[in-house]
Amino acid sequence: MAIAYKHEASVEHGALIEVAPNVRRIVARNASPFTYHGTGTYVLGRGKVAVIDPGPLDQAHVDALLRGLGEEQITHVLITHTHNDHSPATRLLKERCDAPTYGFGAHGEGRYGGGAEIEEGADREFKPDIKVNDGELIACWGFDVECVYTPGHALNHMCFALPEQKILFSGDHVMGWSTTVVSPPDGDMGDYLKSLARLLDRDDAKLLPTHGTAIDDPKGFVQSLIEHRKGREQQVLAELKQGPSTIASMVPRMYKDVPSWLHPAAERSVYAHVLHMLERGVLHCDGEPLLSTTYRLAL
Ligand SMILES: [Zn+2]
């Protein structure tokens, strides 16, 4: 099943623009191959507002956000996960307002501290003032925000929902313009697939990701992402049916239609698949399962 990507032709950087009733977005000037047009910082409510993902450490972005808000007051700052394009601007915002920050936890909390960095890298400084867990409701000014824990892209990834409007702020868990980077050890393919399946059980009408435009058919889109990953796993199986192999030799064949400068990122993703398949006993390897290890099918 092909993924019906949602493209956004252009954005007006630095402008706070309504994207749904009581939801505004301002996009930072950090466009890149991993961030699309840049980080979309969302503002929820009017007058006393909640902000999701203040963005990269960019004073101009924070200034533009505050200019856009004028006399309005930020009462809550919500963080989807601790990557450098999402959480660092919280530190700049803290100098200008005293709103508490909410998030699942510090980077890698509960598991690993490290891992290769192929996208924007980890923000190891951020610690939420208030830790939130799956299913919690954060009472904001005139509306509640529901926390939906969705590890996979990052161990501490949290989506946030406006239940009445059936809107889910999907962070980097589900994006319309691209598949999500799942890079071990902080990224975990088993977690990611479970977190995708969770969205199929919800009745969100719209996903608003950090990068790119709205997804108005959440279930169909999420289903296509799941199928895409199943297809990748089938490709790994087909490769290893030919005999034991390394990730580095499988990737150029598996990602023929992807430019070679993206192959290092693809290797991290295949590594995530391989670890998930090892966990389930589908594959074997001798010694430690590293990126460079030779893998083979289990008998
Ligand atoms: Zn991220």
Coordinates of N, CA and C in Angstrom, one line a residue, residues 77 79 100-107 109-110 126-134 136-138 147 156 158 160:
V77 N 3.2 24.9 28.7 CA 4.1 24.6 27.6 C 4.2 23.1 27.6
I79 N 5.5 19.5 25.7 CA 6.6 19.1 24.9 C 6.3 17.6 24.4
P100 N 4.5 26.7 33.4 CA 5.2 25.4 33.6 C 5.2 24.5 32.4
T101 N 6.3 23.7 32.3 CA 6.4 22.8 31.1 C 5.9 21.4 31.5
Y102 N 5.3 20.7 30.5 CA 4.7 19.4 30.7 C 5.3 18.4 29.7
G103 N 5.7 17.2 30.1 CA 6.2 16.2 29.2 C 6.4 14.9 29.9
F104 N 6.7 13.9 29.1 CA 6.8 12.5 29.7 C 8.0 12.4 30.6
G105 N 9.1 13.1 30.2 CA 10.3 13.1 31.0 C 11.5 13.6 30.2
A106 N 12.7 13.5 30.8 CA 13.9 13.9 30.2 C 14.2 12.9 29.1
H107 N 15.2 13.3 28.2 CA 15.6 12.4 27.1 C 16.0 11.1 27.5
E109 N 14.6 9.0 29.2 CA 14.3 8.6 30.6 C 13.7 7.2 30.7
G110 N 14.2 6.4 31.6 CA 13.7 5.0 31.8 C 14.4 4.0 30.9
F126 N 16.5 19.5 28.6 CA 15.1 19.7 29.0 C 14.7 18.7 30.0
K127 N 14.0 19.2 31.1 CA 13.3 18.4 32.1 C 12.0 19.0 32.3
P128 N 10.9 18.3 32.2 CA 9.6 18.9 32.4 C 9.4 19.3 33.8
D129 N 8.7 20.5 34.0 CA 8.4 20.8 35.4 C 7.4 19.8 36.0
I130 N 6.5 19.4 35.1 CA 5.5 18.5 35.5 C 5.5 17.3 34.5
K131 N 5.7 16.1 35.1 CA 5.7 14.9 34.3 C 4.3 14.4 34.1
V132 N 4.0 14.0 32.8 CA 2.6 13.6 32.5 C 2.7 12.2 32.0
N133 N 1.6 11.4 32.2 CA 1.6 10.0 31.7 C 0.4 9.8 30.8
D134 N 0.4 8.7 30.1 CA -0.7 8.3 29.2 C -2.0 8.5 29.9
E136 N -3.6 11.1 31.0 CA -3.8 12.2 31.9 C -4.4 13.4 31.1
L137 N -5.2 14.1 31.8 CA -5.8 15.3 31.3 C -5.1 16.5 31.9
I138 N -4.7 17.5 31.1 CA -4.1 18.7 31.6 C -5.2 19.8 31.4
C147 N -3.2 13.5 27.3 CA -1.9 13.0 26.9 C -2.0 11.6 26.4
N156 N 10.4 9.1 24.9 CA 9.6 10.0 25.7 C 8.5 10.7 24.8
M158 N 5.2 12.0 23.4 CA 3.9 12.2 23.8 C 3.1 12.9 22.8
F160 N -0.6 14.9 22.0 CA -1.6 15.6 22.9 C -2.8 15.8 22.1

